[in-house]
Amino acid sequence: RPADSATLDSKSSPTCFLLVGVKLGMQSIAIATACTIYHKFFCEINLDAYDPYLVAMSSLYLAGKVEEQHLRTRDIINVSNRYFHPDSEPLELDSHFWALRDSIVQCELLLLRVLRFHVSFQHPHKYLLHYLISLKNWLNRYSWQRTPISVTAWALLRDSYHGGLCLRFRAQHIAVAVLHLALQAYGVEVPAEAEAEKPWWQVFSDDLTKPIIDNIVSDLIQIYTMDTEIP
């Protein structure tokens, strides 16, 4: 186990903690990469073997390099400390700080070795953007403007990274599934779907099936309902 990060201990889920990337100014793709690195690492390694919060910080650090949004370890440590202890001052540059910094760097190397340097991923974001543009053209203006389908779909996609959906399903399929769930949530139907030769979602991805959509939606709902606290 890398050096202890007890100072940053919290009952929050490390995957929730990865959203601290927003406070670090990371864009959504870089945060998605950090979450994917984190989940992929713990698919290979027992969760009890390494401090998940240290892995989360190193995932942010590595993702920043992968997506060319470089972060300083000092910023990661200070923002993380503020995340866990909102009323605290920045950490002193003492021996504990430097030990934690070294641990982040060492853990980054561990992540690269365990993942065999495969740390570049295809994310659903570009597909969802394309699908939303198409859907906006299909729906009448009133249906689109009165319901926050776009905002909801993006929120669902963001939250999907709290679990391992990014490892189990194709990026295009996840994009369609979050859009499908957003439409269902507001009772919006795609015009002329009953008369169409195939469902709207199959227009976007011809190898997608309803059972796959149902599985993704079920896993996503499970993320909202499960207890994600780590003892």
GROMACS .gro file of C-alpha atoms in nm:
model
  231
    1ARG     CA    1   0.000   0.000   0.000
    2PRO     CA    2   0.138   0.345  -0.089
    3ALA     CA    3   0.200   0.602   0.183
    4ASP     CA    4  -0.090   0.670   0.414
    5SER     CA    5  -0.333   0.947   0.315
    6ALA     CA    6  -0.522   0.944   0.643
    7THR     CA    7  -0.523   1.323   0.653
    8LEU     CA    8  -0.760   1.310   0.357
    9ASP     CA    9  -0.980   1.039   0.504
   10SER     CA   10  -1.355   1.073   0.441
   11LYS     CA   11  -1.669   0.865   0.418
   12SER     CA   12  -1.734   1.002   0.070
   13SER     CA   13  -1.707   0.766  -0.224
   14PRO     CA   14  -1.375   0.804  -0.407
   15THR     CA   15  -1.566   0.816  -0.735
   16CYS     CA   16  -1.763   1.111  -0.600
   17PHE     CA   17  -1.431   1.258  -0.495
   18LEU     CA   18  -1.309   1.236  -0.855
   19LEU     CA   19  -1.557   1.515  -0.930
   20VAL     CA   20  -1.317   1.736  -0.739
   21GLY     CA   21  -1.168   1.758  -1.087
   22VAL     CA   22  -1.432   2.021  -1.158
   23LYS     CA   23  -1.286   2.239  -0.884
   24LEU     CA   24  -0.945   2.187  -1.043
   25GLY     CA   25  -1.081   2.322  -1.371
   26MET     CA   26  -1.074   1.988  -1.553
   27GLN     CA   27  -1.304   1.945  -1.849
   28SER     CA   28  -1.563   1.666  -1.858
   29ILE     CA   29  -1.357   1.438  -2.085
   30ALA     CA   30  -1.057   1.453  -1.853
   31ILE     CA   31  -1.276   1.376  -1.550
   32ALA     CA   32  -1.432   1.085  -1.741
   33THR     CA   33  -1.083   0.955  -1.817
   34ALA     CA   34  -0.987   0.983  -1.449
   35CYS     CA   35  -1.297   0.787  -1.346
   36THR     CA   36  -1.231   0.521  -1.611
   37ILE     CA   37  -0.870   0.482  -1.496
   38TYR     CA   38  -0.993   0.447  -1.136
   39HIS     CA   39  -1.257   0.183  -1.217
   40LYS     CA   40  -1.028  -0.008  -1.454
   41PHE     CA   41  -0.752  -0.020  -1.193
   42PHE     CA   42  -0.981  -0.170  -0.929
   43CYS     CA   43  -1.107  -0.426  -1.181
   44GLU     CA   44  -0.750  -0.553  -1.187
   45ILE     CA   45  -0.659  -0.497  -0.821
   46ASN     CA   46  -0.841  -0.581  -0.498
   47LEU     CA   47  -1.004  -0.272  -0.346
   48ASP     CA   48  -0.844  -0.351  -0.010
   49ALA     CA   49  -0.492  -0.358  -0.154
   50TYR     CA   50  -0.456   0.019  -0.206
   51ASP     CA   51  -0.594   0.337  -0.056
   52PRO     CA   52  -0.882   0.428  -0.293
   53TYR     CA   53  -0.845   0.800  -0.220
   54LEU     CA   54  -0.480   0.797  -0.317
   55VAL     CA   55  -0.571   0.607  -0.635
   56ALA     CA   56  -0.837   0.869  -0.705
   57MET     CA   57  -0.587   1.154  -0.671
   58SER     CA   58  -0.336   0.975  -0.894
   59SER     CA   59  -0.611   0.903  -1.147
   60LEU     CA   60  -0.681   1.277  -1.168
   61TYR     CA   61  -0.311   1.349  -1.205
   62LEU     CA   62  -0.266   1.091  -1.480
   63ALA     CA   63  -0.586   1.186  -1.664
   64GLY     CA   64  -0.468   1.546  -1.674
   65LYS     CA   65  -0.160   1.431  -1.866
   66VAL     CA   66  -0.355   1.199  -2.097
   67GLU     CA   67  -0.603   1.472  -2.192
   68GLU     CA   68  -0.339   1.749  -2.197
   69GLN     CA   69  -0.491   1.932  -1.901
   70HIS     CA   70  -0.190   1.910  -1.676
   71LEU     CA   71  -0.244   1.947  -1.303
   72ARG     CA   72   0.008   2.025  -1.033
   73THR     CA   73   0.026   1.769  -0.754
   74ARG     CA   74   0.022   2.056  -0.505
   75ASP     CA   75  -0.315   2.175  -0.643
   76ILE     CA   76  -0.459   1.823  -0.633
   77ILE     CA   77  -0.353   1.782  -0.269
   78ASN     CA   78  -0.483   2.123  -0.157
   79VAL     CA   79  -0.817   2.097  -0.339
   80SER     CA   80  -0.863   1.742  -0.209
   81ASN     CA   81  -0.787   1.854   0.145
   82ARG     CA   82  -1.040   2.138   0.110
   83TYR     CA   83  -1.295   1.890  -0.030
   84PHE     CA   84  -1.265   1.668   0.279
   85HIS     CA   85  -1.211   1.949   0.530
   86PRO     CA   86  -1.395   2.261   0.401
   87ASP     CA   87  -1.287   2.481   0.692
   88SER     CA   88  -0.922   2.386   0.691
   89GLU     CA   89  -0.622   2.584   0.576
   90PRO     CA   90  -0.399   2.460   0.290
   91LEU     CA   91  -0.161   2.189   0.405
   92GLU     CA   92   0.179   2.300   0.524
   93LEU     CA   93   0.475   2.204   0.308
   94ASP     CA   94   0.593   1.962   0.572
   95SER     CA   95   0.713   1.602   0.560
   96HIS     CA   96   0.358   1.468   0.537
   97PHE     CA   97   0.283   1.688   0.235
   98TRP     CA   98   0.593   1.571   0.050
   99ALA     CA   99   0.525   1.208   0.141
  100LEU     CA  100   0.174   1.242   0.000
  101ARG     CA  101   0.306   1.409  -0.315
  102ASP     CA  102   0.558   1.128  -0.366
  103SER     CA  103   0.282   0.872  -0.311
  104ILE     CA  104   0.069   1.029  -0.586
  105VAL     CA  105   0.359   1.010  -0.831
  106GLN     CA  106   0.445   0.652  -0.731
  107CYS     CA  107   0.082   0.550  -0.758
  108GLU     CA  108   0.064   0.705  -1.105
  109LEU     CA  109   0.340   0.468  -1.216
  110LEU     CA  110   0.153   0.180  -1.057
  111LEU     CA  111  -0.164   0.275  -1.249
  112LEU     CA  112   0.030   0.277  -1.576
  113ARG     CA  113   0.184  -0.064  -1.508
  114VAL     CA  114  -0.141  -0.230  -1.398
  115LEU     CA  115  -0.333  -0.084  -1.695
  116ARG     CA  116  -0.040  -0.171  -1.925
  117PHE     CA  117  -0.027   0.193  -2.038
  118HIS     CA  118  -0.376   0.167  -2.194
  119VAL     CA  119  -0.510   0.492  -2.052
  120SER     CA  120  -0.672   0.653  -2.355
  121PHE     CA  121  -1.045   0.582  -2.389
  122GLN     CA  122  -1.338   0.649  -2.617
  123HIS     CA  123  -1.607   0.831  -2.419
  124PRO     CA  124  -1.980   0.874  -2.494
  125HIS     CA  125  -1.968   1.254  -2.487
  126LYS     CA  126  -1.917   1.320  -2.858
  127TYR     CA  127  -2.189   1.069  -2.945
  128LEU     CA  128  -2.436   1.221  -2.702
  129LEU     CA  129  -2.374   1.567  -2.847
  130HIS     CA  130  -2.442   1.436  -3.198
  131TYR     CA  131  -2.755   1.247  -3.088
  132LEU     CA  132  -2.895   1.551  -2.904
  133ILE     CA  133  -2.855   1.768  -3.214
  134SER     CA  134  -3.040   1.509  -3.423
  135LEU     CA  135  -3.313   1.467  -3.163
  136LYS     CA  136  -3.365   1.843  -3.138
  137ASN     CA  137  -3.435   1.848  -3.513
  138TRP     CA  138  -3.684   1.562  -3.481
  139LEU     CA  139  -3.887   1.705  -3.193
  140ASN     CA  140  -4.110   2.008  -3.223
  141ARG     CA  141  -3.971   2.324  -3.070
  142TYR     CA  142  -4.225   2.328  -2.786
  143SER     CA  143  -4.141   1.974  -2.670
  144TRP     CA  144  -3.771   2.057  -2.674
  145GLN     CA  145  -3.796   2.390  -2.493
  146ARG     CA  146  -4.037   2.285  -2.218
  147THR     CA  147  -3.834   1.985  -2.102
  148PRO     CA  148  -3.466   1.985  -1.995
  149ILE     CA  149  -3.384   1.671  -2.194
  150SER     CA  150  -3.036   1.788  -2.286
  151VAL     CA  151  -2.939   1.894  -1.932
  152THR     CA  152  -3.078   1.571  -1.788
  153ALA     CA  153  -2.897   1.350  -2.040
  154TRP     CA  154  -2.564   1.520  -1.965
  155ALA     CA  155  -2.623   1.485  -1.590
  156LEU     CA  156  -2.703   1.114  -1.630
  157LEU     CA  157  -2.387   1.063  -1.835
  158ARG     CA  158  -2.178   1.240  -1.573
  159ASP     CA  159  -2.327   1.031  -1.294
  160SER     CA  160  -2.273   0.708  -1.489
  161TYR     CA  161  -1.902   0.742  -1.411
  162HIS     CA  162  -1.972   0.683  -1.042
  163GLY     CA  163  -2.005   0.318  -1.144
  164GLY     CA  164  -1.830   0.096  -1.395
  165LEU     CA  165  -2.066   0.139  -1.691
  166CYS     CA  166  -1.779   0.285  -1.892
  167LEU     CA  167  -1.604  -0.054  -1.875
  168ARG     CA  168  -1.904  -0.276  -1.950
  169PHE     CA  169  -2.076  -0.099  -2.238
  170ARG     CA  170  -1.982   0.070  -2.563
  171ALA     CA  171  -1.965   0.449  -2.565
  172GLN     CA  172  -2.237   0.483  -2.831
  173HIS     CA  173  -2.471   0.257  -2.634
  174ILE     CA  174  -2.426   0.456  -2.312
  175ALA     CA  175  -2.498   0.779  -2.499
  176VAL     CA  176  -2.824   0.639  -2.639
  177ALA     CA  177  -2.926   0.489  -2.304
  178VAL     CA  178  -2.892   0.814  -2.107
  179LEU     CA  179  -3.088   0.993  -2.379
  180HIS     CA  180  -3.355   0.722  -2.369
  181LEU     CA  181  -3.383   0.757  -1.991
  182ALA     CA  182  -3.404   1.137  -2.013
  183LEU     CA  183  -3.688   1.111  -2.265
  184GLN     CA  184  -3.868   0.858  -2.044
  185ALA     CA  185  -3.827   1.077  -1.736
  186TYR     CA  186  -4.022   1.360  -1.902
  187GLY     CA  187  -4.264   1.144  -2.101
  188VAL     CA  188  -4.139   1.275  -2.435
  189GLU     CA  189  -4.198   1.053  -2.739
  190VAL     CA  190  -4.003   1.074  -3.062
  191PRO     CA  191  -4.243   1.174  -3.343
  192ALA     CA  192  -4.353   0.910  -3.597
  193GLU     CA  193  -4.164   0.634  -3.414
  194ALA     CA  194  -4.463   0.399  -3.446
  195GLU     CA  195  -4.454   0.431  -3.826
  196ALA     CA  196  -4.076   0.406  -3.856
  197GLU     CA  197  -3.903   0.093  -3.983
  198LYS     CA  198  -3.687   0.076  -3.670
  199PRO     CA  199  -3.672   0.250  -3.330
  200TRP     CA  200  -3.506   0.592  -3.311
  201TRP     CA  201  -3.224   0.460  -3.099
  202GLN     CA  202  -3.133   0.202  -3.363
  203VAL     CA  203  -3.092   0.483  -3.614
  204PHE     CA  204  -2.806   0.606  -3.398
  205SER     CA  205  -2.651   0.264  -3.335
  206ASP     CA  206  -2.768  -0.025  -3.554
  207ASP     CA  207  -2.614  -0.294  -3.330
  208LEU     CA  208  -2.800  -0.168  -3.022
  209THR     CA  209  -3.086  -0.370  -2.876
  210LYS     CA  210  -3.356  -0.289  -2.624
  211PRO     CA  211  -3.213  -0.537  -2.369
  212ILE     CA  212  -2.879  -0.354  -2.382
  213ILE     CA  213  -3.052  -0.021  -2.319
  214ASP     CA  214  -3.247  -0.177  -2.031
  215ASN     CA  215  -2.926  -0.316  -1.879
  216ILE     CA  216  -2.751   0.021  -1.896
  217VAL     CA  217  -3.052   0.204  -1.748
  218SER     CA  218  -3.080  -0.058  -1.473
  219ASP     CA  219  -2.711  -0.021  -1.385
  220LEU     CA  220  -2.742   0.357  -1.388
  221ILE     CA  221  -3.042   0.352  -1.155
  222GLN     CA  222  -2.848   0.117  -0.930
  223ILE     CA  223  -2.577   0.382  -0.896
  224TYR     CA  224  -2.835   0.620  -0.751
  225THR     CA  225  -2.974   0.364  -0.509
  226MET     CA  226  -2.670   0.176  -0.384
  227ASP     CA  227  -2.476   0.270  -0.073
  228THR     CA  228  -2.140   0.385  -0.207
  229GLU     CA  229  -1.975   0.453   0.128
  230ILE     CA  230  -1.644   0.280   0.186
  231PRO     CA  231  -1.583   0.181   0.548
   0.00000   0.00000   0.00000
